[in-house]
Amino acid sequence: VLDKVMFPPVGDVLDKRDGELRAKLMAVKDNGGDLDSLAAEASKILSAARGDATNAIKDAKEKADAQCAEKVGKAKAKLDGELKVALAALMAEKTDALKSLDTTADALAKEIEEKILPA
């Protein structure tokens, strides 16, 4: 009597509960796969972002280096021009000084000659 009245409803409840637990366990296992795929996707996104950041830094560095090289080139050209002008001015002063020295030396030589060899 107990086998027909009591145990079948208890067995049904236990079977039902067992089925629900198995379904929940399977859902958790399935979610694990979803989590793995999401983690892989996140890893890919982070890797791409790192690559983009590296490229952006590289491009910015190249641009800054080019600008610096251009500015240095302009400054060097300006200084080279100023140096040429200064050297030309010094050479002109040297030439004038030598001419003046020659004239002074000639005048001094004549003066000495006149004092030593009176006319």
JSON list of C-alpha atoms in Angstrom, two decimals:
[
{"chain": "A", "resi": 1, "resn": "VAL", "atom": "CA", "xyz": [0.00, 0.00, 0.00]},
{"chain": "A", "resi": 2, "resn": "LEU", "atom": "CA", "xyz": [2.78, 2.37, 0.92]},
{"chain": "A", "resi": 3, "resn": "ASP", "atom": "CA", "xyz": [4.48, 1.61, -2.38]},
{"chain": "A", "resi": 4, "resn": "LYS", "atom": "CA", "xyz": [1.45, 2.82, -4.29]},
{"chain": "A", "resi": 5, "resn": "VAL", "atom": "CA", "xyz": [0.30, 5.70, -2.10]},
{"chain": "A", "resi": 6, "resn": "MET", "atom": "CA", "xyz": [3.32, 7.27, -0.47]},
{"chain": "A", "resi": 7, "resn": "PHE", "atom": "CA", "xyz": [6.41, 6.49, -2.49]},
{"chain": "A", "resi": 8, "resn": "PRO", "atom": "CA", "xyz": [5.25, 7.47, -5.99]},
{"chain": "A", "resi": 9, "resn": "PRO", "atom": "CA", "xyz": [4.52, 11.14, -5.02]},
{"chain": "A", "resi": 10, "resn": "VAL", "atom": "CA", "xyz": [7.79, 11.37, -3.05]},
{"chain": "A", "resi": 11, "resn": "GLY", "atom": "CA", "xyz": [9.65, 9.76, -5.96]},
{"chain": "A", "resi": 12, "resn": "ASP", "atom": "CA", "xyz": [8.03, 12.21, -8.37]},
{"chain": "A", "resi": 13, "resn": "VAL", "atom": "CA", "xyz": [9.11, 15.17, -6.21]},
{"chain": "A", "resi": 14, "resn": "LEU", "atom": "CA", "xyz": [12.65, 13.81, -5.96]},
{"chain": "A", "resi": 15, "resn": "ASP", "atom": "CA", "xyz": [12.80, 13.17, -9.71]},
{"chain": "A", "resi": 16, "resn": "LYS", "atom": "CA", "xyz": [11.48, 16.66, -10.41]},
{"chain": "A", "resi": 17, "resn": "ARG", "atom": "CA", "xyz": [14.02, 18.22, -8.03]},
{"chain": "A", "resi": 18, "resn": "ASP", "atom": "CA", "xyz": [16.83, 16.15, -9.56]},
{"chain": "A", "resi": 19, "resn": "GLY", "atom": "CA", "xyz": [15.84, 17.30, -13.06]},
{"chain": "A", "resi": 20, "resn": "GLU", "atom": "CA", "xyz": [15.80, 20.95, -11.97]},
{"chain": "A", "resi": 21, "resn": "LEU", "atom": "CA", "xyz": [19.24, 20.63, -10.37]},
{"chain": "A", "resi": 22, "resn": "ARG", "atom": "CA", "xyz": [20.66, 18.97, -13.47]},
{"chain": "A", "resi": 23, "resn": "ALA", "atom": "CA", "xyz": [19.18, 21.72, -15.66]},
{"chain": "A", "resi": 24, "resn": "LYS", "atom": "CA", "xyz": [20.74, 24.41, -13.46]},
{"chain": "A", "resi": 25, "resn": "LEU", "atom": "CA", "xyz": [24.12, 22.66, -13.52]},
{"chain": "A", "resi": 26, "resn": "MET", "atom": "CA", "xyz": [23.99, 22.44, -17.31]},
{"chain": "A", "resi": 27, "resn": "ALA", "atom": "CA", "xyz": [23.07, 26.13, -17.54]},
{"chain": "A", "resi": 28, "resn": "VAL", "atom": "CA", "xyz": [26.05, 27.04, -15.36]},
{"chain": "A", "resi": 29, "resn": "LYS", "atom": "CA", "xyz": [28.34, 24.91, -17.52]},
{"chain": "A", "resi": 30, "resn": "ASP", "atom": "CA", "xyz": [26.94, 26.57, -20.65]},
{"chain": "A", "resi": 31, "resn": "ASN", "atom": "CA", "xyz": [27.51, 30.01, -19.08]},
{"chain": "A", "resi": 32, "resn": "GLY", "atom": "CA", "xyz": [31.12, 29.01, -18.47]},
{"chain": "A", "resi": 33, "resn": "GLY", "atom": "CA", "xyz": [31.53, 28.70, -22.23]},
{"chain": "A", "resi": 34, "resn": "ASP", "atom": "CA", "xyz": [29.94, 32.11, -22.67]},
{"chain": "A", "resi": 35, "resn": "LEU", "atom": "CA", "xyz": [32.30, 33.55, -20.09]},
{"chain": "A", "resi": 36, "resn": "ASP", "atom": "CA", "xyz": [35.28, 32.03, -21.86]},
{"chain": "A", "resi": 37, "resn": "SER", "atom": "CA", "xyz": [34.19, 33.52, -25.18]},
{"chain": "A", "resi": 38, "resn": "LEU", "atom": "CA", "xyz": [33.58, 36.91, -23.54]},
{"chain": "A", "resi": 39, "resn": "ALA", "atom": "CA", "xyz": [37.02, 36.78, -21.89]},
{"chain": "A", "resi": 40, "resn": "ALA", "atom": "CA", "xyz": [38.63, 35.93, -25.23]},
{"chain": "A", "resi": 41, "resn": "GLU", "atom": "CA", "xyz": [36.76, 38.78, -26.90]},
{"chain": "A", "resi": 42, "resn": "ALA", "atom": "CA", "xyz": [37.83, 41.18, -24.14]},
{"chain": "A", "resi": 43, "resn": "SER", "atom": "CA", "xyz": [41.42, 40.03, -24.57]},
{"chain": "A", "resi": 44, "resn": "LYS", "atom": "CA", "xyz": [41.24, 40.70, -28.31]},
{"chain": "A", "resi": 45, "resn": "ILE", "atom": "CA", "xyz": [39.77, 44.16, -27.72]},
{"chain": "A", "resi": 46, "resn": "LEU", "atom": "CA", "xyz": [42.49, 45.01, -25.18]},
{"chain": "A", "resi": 47, "resn": "SER", "atom": "CA", "xyz": [45.19, 43.75, -27.54]},
{"chain": "A", "resi": 48, "resn": "ALA", "atom": "CA", "xyz": [43.80, 45.87, -30.37]},
{"chain": "A", "resi": 49, "resn": "ALA", "atom": "CA", "xyz": [43.59, 48.91, -28.08]},
{"chain": "A", "resi": 50, "resn": "ARG", "atom": "CA", "xyz": [47.21, 48.42, -27.01]},
{"chain": "A", "resi": 51, "resn": "GLY", "atom": "CA", "xyz": [48.24, 48.19, -30.66]},
{"chain": "A", "resi": 52, "resn": "ASP", "atom": "CA", "xyz": [46.32, 51.35, -31.50]},
{"chain": "A", "resi": 53, "resn": "ALA", "atom": "CA", "xyz": [47.88, 53.18, -28.55]},
{"chain": "A", "resi": 54, "resn": "THR", "atom": "CA", "xyz": [51.36, 52.04, -29.56]},
{"chain": "A", "resi": 55, "resn": "ASN", "atom": "CA", "xyz": [50.78, 53.21, -33.13]},
{"chain": "A", "resi": 56, "resn": "ALA", "atom": "CA", "xyz": [49.41, 56.56, -31.94]},
{"chain": "A", "resi": 57, "resn": "ILE", "atom": "CA", "xyz": [52.45, 57.09, -29.70]},
{"chain": "A", "resi": 58, "resn": "LYS", "atom": "CA", "xyz": [54.79, 56.11, -32.54]},
{"chain": "A", "resi": 59, "resn": "ASP", "atom": "CA", "xyz": [53.07, 58.51, -34.96]},
{"chain": "A", "resi": 60, "resn": "ALA", "atom": "CA", "xyz": [53.16, 61.35, -32.42]},
{"chain": "A", "resi": 61, "resn": "LYS", "atom": "CA", "xyz": [56.86, 60.74, -31.76]},
{"chain": "A", "resi": 62, "resn": "GLU", "atom": "CA", "xyz": [57.67, 60.71, -35.47]},
{"chain": "A", "resi": 63, "resn": "LYS", "atom": "CA", "xyz": [55.72, 63.94, -35.97]},
{"chain": "A", "resi": 64, "resn": "ALA", "atom": "CA", "xyz": [57.48, 65.61, -33.03]},
{"chain": "A", "resi": 65, "resn": "ASP", "atom": "CA", "xyz": [60.88, 64.43, -34.29]},
{"chain": "A", "resi": 66, "resn": "ALA", "atom": "CA", "xyz": [60.14, 65.83, -37.75]},
{"chain": "A", "resi": 67, "resn": "GLN", "atom": "CA", "xyz": [59.07, 69.18, -36.30]},
{"chain": "A", "resi": 68, "resn": "CYS", "atom": "CA", "xyz": [62.19, 69.33, -34.14]},
{"chain": "A", "resi": 69, "resn": "ALA", "atom": "CA", "xyz": [64.43, 68.47, -37.08]},
{"chain": "A", "resi": 70, "resn": "GLU", "atom": "CA", "xyz": [62.76, 71.20, -39.16]},
{"chain": "A", "resi": 71, "resn": "LYS", "atom": "CA", "xyz": [63.20, 73.81, -36.41]},
{"chain": "A", "resi": 72, "resn": "VAL", "atom": "CA", "xyz": [66.83, 72.79, -35.84]},
{"chain": "A", "resi": 73, "resn": "GLY", "atom": "CA", "xyz": [67.48, 72.99, -39.59]},
{"chain": "A", "resi": 74, "resn": "LYS", "atom": "CA", "xyz": [66.00, 76.50, -39.80]},
{"chain": "A", "resi": 75, "resn": "ALA", "atom": "CA", "xyz": [67.98, 77.67, -36.78]},
{"chain": "A", "resi": 76, "resn": "LYS", "atom": "CA", "xyz": [71.19, 76.16, -38.20]},
{"chain": "A", "resi": 77, "resn": "ALA", "atom": "CA", "xyz": [70.64, 77.84, -41.56]},
{"chain": "A", "resi": 78, "resn": "LYS", "atom": "CA", "xyz": [70.04, 81.19, -39.82]},
{"chain": "A", "resi": 79, "resn": "LEU", "atom": "CA", "xyz": [73.18, 80.84, -37.71]},
{"chain": "A", "resi": 80, "resn": "ASP", "atom": "CA", "xyz": [75.22, 79.79, -40.75]},
{"chain": "A", "resi": 81, "resn": "GLY", "atom": "CA", "xyz": [74.08, 82.94, -42.56]},
{"chain": "A", "resi": 82, "resn": "GLU", "atom": "CA", "xyz": [74.94, 85.12, -39.58]},
{"chain": "A", "resi": 83, "resn": "LEU", "atom": "CA", "xyz": [78.35, 83.42, -39.34]},
{"chain": "A", "resi": 84, "resn": "LYS", "atom": "CA", "xyz": [79.07, 84.13, -43.03]},
{"chain": "A", "resi": 85, "resn": "VAL", "atom": "CA", "xyz": [78.18, 87.80, -42.56]},
{"chain": "A", "resi": 86, "resn": "ALA", "atom": "CA", "xyz": [80.35, 88.05, -39.43]},
{"chain": "A", "resi": 87, "resn": "LEU", "atom": "CA", "xyz": [83.29, 86.34, -41.17]},
{"chain": "A", "resi": 88, "resn": "ALA", "atom": "CA", "xyz": [82.97, 88.64, -44.17]},
{"chain": "A", "resi": 89, "resn": "ALA", "atom": "CA", "xyz": [82.97, 91.67, -41.83]},
{"chain": "A", "resi": 90, "resn": "LEU", "atom": "CA", "xyz": [86.06, 90.36, -40.03]},
{"chain": "A", "resi": 91, "resn": "MET", "atom": "CA", "xyz": [87.88, 89.77, -43.30]},
{"chain": "A", "resi": 92, "resn": "ALA", "atom": "CA", "xyz": [87.05, 93.31, -44.43]},
{"chain": "A", "resi": 93, "resn": "GLU", "atom": "CA", "xyz": [88.34, 94.69, -41.12]},
{"chain": "A", "resi": 94, "resn": "LYS", "atom": "CA", "xyz": [91.50, 92.61, -41.48]},
{"chain": "A", "resi": 95, "resn": "THR", "atom": "CA", "xyz": [92.09, 93.91, -44.99]},
{"chain": "A", "resi": 96, "resn": "ASP", "atom": "CA", "xyz": [91.55, 97.52, -43.85]},
{"chain": "A", "resi": 97, "resn": "ALA", "atom": "CA", "xyz": [93.86, 97.00, -40.88]},
{"chain": "A", "resi": 98, "resn": "LEU", "atom": "CA", "xyz": [96.60, 95.58, -43.09]},
{"chain": "A", "resi": 99, "resn": "LYS", "atom": "CA", "xyz": [96.30, 98.49, -45.52]},
{"chain": "A", "resi": 100, "resn": "SER", "atom": "CA", "xyz": [96.42, 100.92, -42.62]},
{"chain": "A", "resi": 101, "resn": "LEU", "atom": "CA", "xyz": [99.41, 99.08, -41.19]},
{"chain": "A", "resi": 102, "resn": "ASP", "atom": "CA", "xyz": [101.22, 99.20, -44.53]},
{"chain": "A", "resi": 103, "resn": "THR", "atom": "CA", "xyz": [100.58, 102.94, -44.82]},
{"chain": "A", "resi": 104, "resn": "THR", "atom": "CA", "xyz": [101.71, 103.57, -41.24]},
{"chain": "A", "resi": 105, "resn": "ALA", "atom": "CA", "xyz": [104.78, 101.36, -41.72]},
{"chain": "A", "resi": 106, "resn": "ASP", "atom": "CA", "xyz": [105.71, 103.25, -44.91]},
{"chain": "A", "resi": 107, "resn": "ALA", "atom": "CA", "xyz": [105.28, 106.63, -43.18]},
{"chain": "A", "resi": 108, "resn": "LEU", "atom": "CA", "xyz": [107.32, 105.47, -40.20]},
{"chain": "A", "resi": 109, "resn": "ALA", "atom": "CA", "xyz": [110.04, 104.08, -42.47]},
{"chain": "A", "resi": 110, "resn": "LYS", "atom": "CA", "xyz": [110.28, 107.42, -44.31]},
{"chain": "A", "resi": 111, "resn": "GLU", "atom": "CA", "xyz": [110.44, 109.28, -41.01]},
{"chain": "A", "resi": 112, "resn": "ILE", "atom": "CA", "xyz": [113.23, 107.06, -39.72]},
{"chain": "A", "resi": 113, "resn": "GLU", "atom": "CA", "xyz": [115.05, 107.35, -43.02]},
{"chain": "A", "resi": 114, "resn": "GLU", "atom": "CA", "xyz": [114.86, 111.13, -42.90]},
{"chain": "A", "resi": 115, "resn": "LYS", "atom": "CA", "xyz": [116.20, 111.21, -39.36]},
{"chain": "A", "resi": 116, "resn": "ILE", "atom": "CA", "xyz": [119.03, 108.81, -40.03]},
{"chain": "A", "resi": 117, "resn": "LEU", "atom": "CA", "xyz": [119.97, 110.06, -43.46]},
{"chain": "A", "resi": 118, "resn": "PRO", "atom": "CA", "xyz": [119.53, 113.76, -43.45]},
{"chain": "A", "resi": 119, "resn": "ALA", "atom": "CA", "xyz": [119.01, 115.22, -46.86]}
]
